[in-house]
mmCIF file of C-alpha atoms in Angstrom:
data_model
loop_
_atom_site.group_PDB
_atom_site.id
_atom_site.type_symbol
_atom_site.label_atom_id
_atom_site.label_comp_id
_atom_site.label_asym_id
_atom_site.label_seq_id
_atom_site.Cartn_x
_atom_site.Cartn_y
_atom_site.Cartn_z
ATOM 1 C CA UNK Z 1 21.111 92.452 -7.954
ATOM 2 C CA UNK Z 2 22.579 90.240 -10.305
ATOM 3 C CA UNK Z 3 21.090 87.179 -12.216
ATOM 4 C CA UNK Z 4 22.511 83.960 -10.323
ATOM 5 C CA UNK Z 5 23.507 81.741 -12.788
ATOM 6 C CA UNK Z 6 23.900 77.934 -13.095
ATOM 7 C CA UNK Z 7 25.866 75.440 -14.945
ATOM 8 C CA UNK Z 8 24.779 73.876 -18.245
ATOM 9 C CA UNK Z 9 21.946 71.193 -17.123
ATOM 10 C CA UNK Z 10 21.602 67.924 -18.045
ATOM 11 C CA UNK Z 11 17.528 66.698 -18.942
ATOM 12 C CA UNK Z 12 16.366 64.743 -16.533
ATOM 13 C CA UNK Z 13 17.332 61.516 -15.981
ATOM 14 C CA UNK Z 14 20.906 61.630 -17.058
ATOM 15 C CA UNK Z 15 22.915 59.554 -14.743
ATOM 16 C CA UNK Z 16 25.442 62.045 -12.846
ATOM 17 C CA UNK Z 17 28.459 59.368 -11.537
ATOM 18 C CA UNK Z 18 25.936 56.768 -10.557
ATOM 19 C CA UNK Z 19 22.999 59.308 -9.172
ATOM 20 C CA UNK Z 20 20.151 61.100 -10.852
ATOM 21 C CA UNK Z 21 20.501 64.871 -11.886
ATOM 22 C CA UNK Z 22 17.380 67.012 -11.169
ATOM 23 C CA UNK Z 23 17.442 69.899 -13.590
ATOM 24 C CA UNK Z 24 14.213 71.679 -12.462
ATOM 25 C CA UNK Z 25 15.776 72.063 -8.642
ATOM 26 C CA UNK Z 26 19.478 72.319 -9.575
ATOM 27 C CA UNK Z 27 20.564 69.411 -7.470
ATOM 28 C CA UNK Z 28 21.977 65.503 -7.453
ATOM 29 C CA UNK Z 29 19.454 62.901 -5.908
ATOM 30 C CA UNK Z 30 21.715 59.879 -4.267
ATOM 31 C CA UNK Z 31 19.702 56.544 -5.711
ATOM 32 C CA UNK Z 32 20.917 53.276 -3.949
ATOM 33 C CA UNK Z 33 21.778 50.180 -5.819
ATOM 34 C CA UNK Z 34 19.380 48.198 -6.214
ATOM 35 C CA UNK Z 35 17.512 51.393 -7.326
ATOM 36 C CA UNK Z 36 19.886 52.031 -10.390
ATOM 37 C CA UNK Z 37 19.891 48.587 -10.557
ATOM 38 C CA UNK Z 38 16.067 48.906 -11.967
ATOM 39 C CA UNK Z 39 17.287 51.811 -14.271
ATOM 40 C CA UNK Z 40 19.976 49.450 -15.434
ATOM 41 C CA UNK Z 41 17.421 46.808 -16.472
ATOM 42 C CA UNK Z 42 19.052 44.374 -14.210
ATOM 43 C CA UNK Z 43 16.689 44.110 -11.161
ATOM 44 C CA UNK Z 44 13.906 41.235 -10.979
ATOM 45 C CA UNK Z 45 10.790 40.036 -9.653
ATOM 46 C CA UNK Z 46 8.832 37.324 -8.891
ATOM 47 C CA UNK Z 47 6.114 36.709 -5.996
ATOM 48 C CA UNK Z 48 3.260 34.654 -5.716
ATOM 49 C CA UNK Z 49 -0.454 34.165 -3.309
ATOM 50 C CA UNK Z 50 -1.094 30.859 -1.837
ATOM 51 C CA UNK Z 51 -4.542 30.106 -0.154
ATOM 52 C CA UNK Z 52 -3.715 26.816 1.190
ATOM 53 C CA UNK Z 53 -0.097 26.483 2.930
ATOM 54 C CA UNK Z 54 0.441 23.047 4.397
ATOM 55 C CA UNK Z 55 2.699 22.576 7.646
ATOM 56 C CA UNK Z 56 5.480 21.170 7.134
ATOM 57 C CA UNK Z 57 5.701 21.573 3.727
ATOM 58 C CA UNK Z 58 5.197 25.318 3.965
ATOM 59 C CA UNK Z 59 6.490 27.063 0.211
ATOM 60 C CA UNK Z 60 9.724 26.336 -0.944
ATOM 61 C CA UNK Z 61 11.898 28.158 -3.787
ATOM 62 C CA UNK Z 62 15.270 27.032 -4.668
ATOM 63 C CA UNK Z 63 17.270 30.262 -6.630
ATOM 64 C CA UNK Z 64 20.349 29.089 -8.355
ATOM 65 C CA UNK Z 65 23.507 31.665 -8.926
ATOM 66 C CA UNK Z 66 25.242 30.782 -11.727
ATOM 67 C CA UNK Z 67 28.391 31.014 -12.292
ATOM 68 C CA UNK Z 68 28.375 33.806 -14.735
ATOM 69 C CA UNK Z 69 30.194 37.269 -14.556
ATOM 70 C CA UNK Z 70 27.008 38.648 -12.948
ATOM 71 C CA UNK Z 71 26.348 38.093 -8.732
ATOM 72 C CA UNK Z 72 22.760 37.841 -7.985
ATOM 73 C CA UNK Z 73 22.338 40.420 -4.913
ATOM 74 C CA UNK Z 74 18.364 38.881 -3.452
ATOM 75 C CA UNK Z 75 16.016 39.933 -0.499
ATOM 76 C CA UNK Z 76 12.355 37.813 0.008
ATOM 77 C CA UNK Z 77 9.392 38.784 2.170
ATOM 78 C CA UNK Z 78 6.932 36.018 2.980
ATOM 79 C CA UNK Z 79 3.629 36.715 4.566
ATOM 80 C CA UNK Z 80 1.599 34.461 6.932
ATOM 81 C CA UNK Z 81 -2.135 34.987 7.420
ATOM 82 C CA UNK Z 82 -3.454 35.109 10.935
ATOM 83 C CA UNK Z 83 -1.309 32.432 12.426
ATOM 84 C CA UNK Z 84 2.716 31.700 13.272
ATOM 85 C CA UNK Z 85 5.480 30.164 11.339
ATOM 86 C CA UNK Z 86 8.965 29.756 9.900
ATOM 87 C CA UNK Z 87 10.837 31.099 7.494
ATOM 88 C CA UNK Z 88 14.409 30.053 6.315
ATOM 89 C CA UNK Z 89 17.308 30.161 3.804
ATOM 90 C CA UNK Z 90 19.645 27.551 3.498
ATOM 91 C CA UNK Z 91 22.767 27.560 0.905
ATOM 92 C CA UNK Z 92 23.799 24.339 -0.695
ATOM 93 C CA UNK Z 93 27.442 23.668 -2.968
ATOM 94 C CA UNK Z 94 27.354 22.756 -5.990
ATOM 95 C CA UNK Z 95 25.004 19.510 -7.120
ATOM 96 C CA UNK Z 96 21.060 19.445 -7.699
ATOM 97 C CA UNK Z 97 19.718 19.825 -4.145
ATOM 98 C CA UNK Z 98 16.374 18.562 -4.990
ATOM 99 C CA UNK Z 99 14.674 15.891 -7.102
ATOM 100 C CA UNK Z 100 15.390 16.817 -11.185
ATOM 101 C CA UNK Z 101 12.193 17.530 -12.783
ATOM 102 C CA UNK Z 102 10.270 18.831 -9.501
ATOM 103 C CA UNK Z 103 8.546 22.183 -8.956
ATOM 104 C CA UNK Z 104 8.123 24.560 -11.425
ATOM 105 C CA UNK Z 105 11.136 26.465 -12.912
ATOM 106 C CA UNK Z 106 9.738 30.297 -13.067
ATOM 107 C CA UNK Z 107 10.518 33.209 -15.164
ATOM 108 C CA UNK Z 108 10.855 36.454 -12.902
ATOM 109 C CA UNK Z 109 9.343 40.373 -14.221
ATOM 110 C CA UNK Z 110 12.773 42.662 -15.093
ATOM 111 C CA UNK Z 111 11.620 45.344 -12.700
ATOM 112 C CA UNK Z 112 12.950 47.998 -16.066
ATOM 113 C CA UNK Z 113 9.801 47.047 -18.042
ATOM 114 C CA UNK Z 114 10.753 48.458 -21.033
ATOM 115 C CA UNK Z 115 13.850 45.981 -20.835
ATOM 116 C CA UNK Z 116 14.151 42.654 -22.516
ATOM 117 C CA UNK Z 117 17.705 41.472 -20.520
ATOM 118 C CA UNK Z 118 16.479 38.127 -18.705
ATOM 119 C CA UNK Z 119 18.156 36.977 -15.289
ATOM 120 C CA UNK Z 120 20.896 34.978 -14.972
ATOM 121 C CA UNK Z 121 19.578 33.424 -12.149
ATOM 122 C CA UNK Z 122 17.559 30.426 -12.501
ATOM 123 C CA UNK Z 123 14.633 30.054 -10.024
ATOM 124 C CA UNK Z 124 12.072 26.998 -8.919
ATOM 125 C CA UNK Z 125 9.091 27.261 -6.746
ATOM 126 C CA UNK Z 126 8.056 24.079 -4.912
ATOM 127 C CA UNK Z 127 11.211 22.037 -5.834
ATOM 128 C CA UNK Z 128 11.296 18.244 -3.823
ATOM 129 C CA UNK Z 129 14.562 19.258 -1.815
ATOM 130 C CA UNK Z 130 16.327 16.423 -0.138
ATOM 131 C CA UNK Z 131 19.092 18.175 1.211
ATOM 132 C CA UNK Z 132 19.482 21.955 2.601
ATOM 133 C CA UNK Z 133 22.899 22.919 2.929
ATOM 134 C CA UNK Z 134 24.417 25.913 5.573
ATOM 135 C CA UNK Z 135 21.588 27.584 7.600
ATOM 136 C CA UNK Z 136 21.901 31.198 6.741
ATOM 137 C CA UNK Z 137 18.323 32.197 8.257
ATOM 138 C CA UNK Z 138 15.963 30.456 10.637
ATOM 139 C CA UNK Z 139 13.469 33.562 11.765
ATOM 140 C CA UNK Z 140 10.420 32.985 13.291
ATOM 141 C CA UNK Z 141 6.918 34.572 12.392
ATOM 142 C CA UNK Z 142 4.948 35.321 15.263
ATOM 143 C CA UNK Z 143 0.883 35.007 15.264
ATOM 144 C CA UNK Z 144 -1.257 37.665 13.307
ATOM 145 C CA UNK Z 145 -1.063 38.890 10.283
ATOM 146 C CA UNK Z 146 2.630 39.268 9.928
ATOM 147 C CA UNK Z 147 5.318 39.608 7.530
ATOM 148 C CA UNK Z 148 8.580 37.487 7.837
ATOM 149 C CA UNK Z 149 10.596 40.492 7.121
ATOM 150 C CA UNK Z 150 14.223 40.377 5.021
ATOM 151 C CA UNK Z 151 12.818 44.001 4.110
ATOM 152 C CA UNK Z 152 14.583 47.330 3.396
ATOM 153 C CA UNK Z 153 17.491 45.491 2.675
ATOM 154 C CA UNK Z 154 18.465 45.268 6.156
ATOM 155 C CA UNK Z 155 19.474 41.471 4.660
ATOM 156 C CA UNK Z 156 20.230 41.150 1.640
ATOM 157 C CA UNK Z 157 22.233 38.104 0.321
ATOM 158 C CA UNK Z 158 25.493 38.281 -2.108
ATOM 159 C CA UNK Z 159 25.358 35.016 -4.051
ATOM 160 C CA UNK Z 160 27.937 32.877 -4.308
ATOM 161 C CA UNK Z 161 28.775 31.344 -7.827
ATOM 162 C CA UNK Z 162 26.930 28.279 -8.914
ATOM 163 C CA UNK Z 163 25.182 28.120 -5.399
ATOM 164 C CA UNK Z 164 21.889 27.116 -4.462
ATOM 165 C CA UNK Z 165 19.328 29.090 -1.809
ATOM 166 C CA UNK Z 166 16.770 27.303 -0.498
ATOM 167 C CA UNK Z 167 14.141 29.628 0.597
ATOM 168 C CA UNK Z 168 10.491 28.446 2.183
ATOM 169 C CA UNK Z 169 7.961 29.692 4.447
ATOM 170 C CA UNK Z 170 6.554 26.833 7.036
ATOM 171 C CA UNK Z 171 3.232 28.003 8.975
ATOM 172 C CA UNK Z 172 3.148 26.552 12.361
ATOM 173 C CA UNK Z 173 -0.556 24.498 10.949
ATOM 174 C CA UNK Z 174 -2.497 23.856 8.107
ATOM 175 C CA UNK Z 175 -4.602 25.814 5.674
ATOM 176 C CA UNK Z 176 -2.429 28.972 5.726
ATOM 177 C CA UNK Z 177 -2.630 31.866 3.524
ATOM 178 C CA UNK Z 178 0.468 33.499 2.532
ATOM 179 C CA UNK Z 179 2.411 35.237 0.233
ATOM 180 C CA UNK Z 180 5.761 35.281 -1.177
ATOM 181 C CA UNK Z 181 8.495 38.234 -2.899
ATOM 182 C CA UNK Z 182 11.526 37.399 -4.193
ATOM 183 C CA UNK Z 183 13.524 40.421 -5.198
ATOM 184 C CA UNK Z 184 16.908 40.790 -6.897
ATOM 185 C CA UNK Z 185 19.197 42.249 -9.004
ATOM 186 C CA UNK Z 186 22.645 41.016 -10.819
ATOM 187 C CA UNK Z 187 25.642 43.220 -10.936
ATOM 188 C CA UNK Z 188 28.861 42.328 -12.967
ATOM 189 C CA UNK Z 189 31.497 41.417 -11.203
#
């Protein structure tokens, strides 16, 4: 019986148009975007523990798309600690939709942590918002331990240029815990 033989392979981790070549198995391994996003360098992070979430104040993060050549693709999970709550997005135009010089304006992790590109969106957690925009998401988290859920990308959100997402988690009474993941990445248009 004759030798089978195989095309010239590629070491692994060459990118194969857009997928990942396996060399030791002979095959192409589909990767989804936001995946190769990470492998690009252009995927980001940011999340956060509270141990004392106030209703109605709840957490609040405003994410700003600018209006560069890149579009900020995002997804958040917020999780509530044995009791219920809210959790929304709202989209505002263009203009500061809260107070200048309120919250904190945070840096996310590049997912790629061998990369040194920095988003181009701009992010603020606990920003004094005075107005909220379009209503994109009003979901409701039920009693428990349970995770307000934007999760396997089932809903992710294509940024508009120079918008603003208002994101926030509201428990349903005082003294929550909770936590908070903002996830992204920013392909060029």
């Amino acid at each position: 019986m004759a030798r089978r033989t195989h095309p010239p392979i590629k070491t692994r981790g060459d990118k194969v148009l857009g997928n990942i070549h396996d060399a030791e198995v002979y095959s192409i391994g589909a990767i989804n975007e936001e995946h190769m996003m990470i492998h690009k360098g252009l995927s980001y992070h940011y999340s956060n523990y509270y141990a004392d979430i106030d209703s109605p104040s709840g957490v609040k993060y405003a994410l700003f798309a600018t209006g560069s050549t890149y579009r900020a693709h995002f997804t958040v999970r917020g999780l509530l600690v044995g009791q219920a709550g809210r959790y929304t997005i709202y989209e505002t135009g263009a203009g500061l939709p809260f107070t200048a010089n309120t919250g904190t304006q945070v840096t996310p992790l590049n997912r790629k942590r061998n990369s040194s590109n920095g988003a181009e969106a701009l992010l603020w957690e606990n920003p004094t918002v005075f107005r909220s925009g379009t209503k994109l998401l009003d979901d409701y988290i039920a009693a428990g331990n349970k995770l307000s859920d934007v999760v396997d990308h089932q809903d992710e959100w294509y940024c508009a240029p120079n918008k603003y997402y208002l994101i926030s988690i509201i428990p349903a009474a005082d003294n929550a815990n909770g936590t908070i993941h903002l996830n992204w990445y920013e392909e060029q248009e």
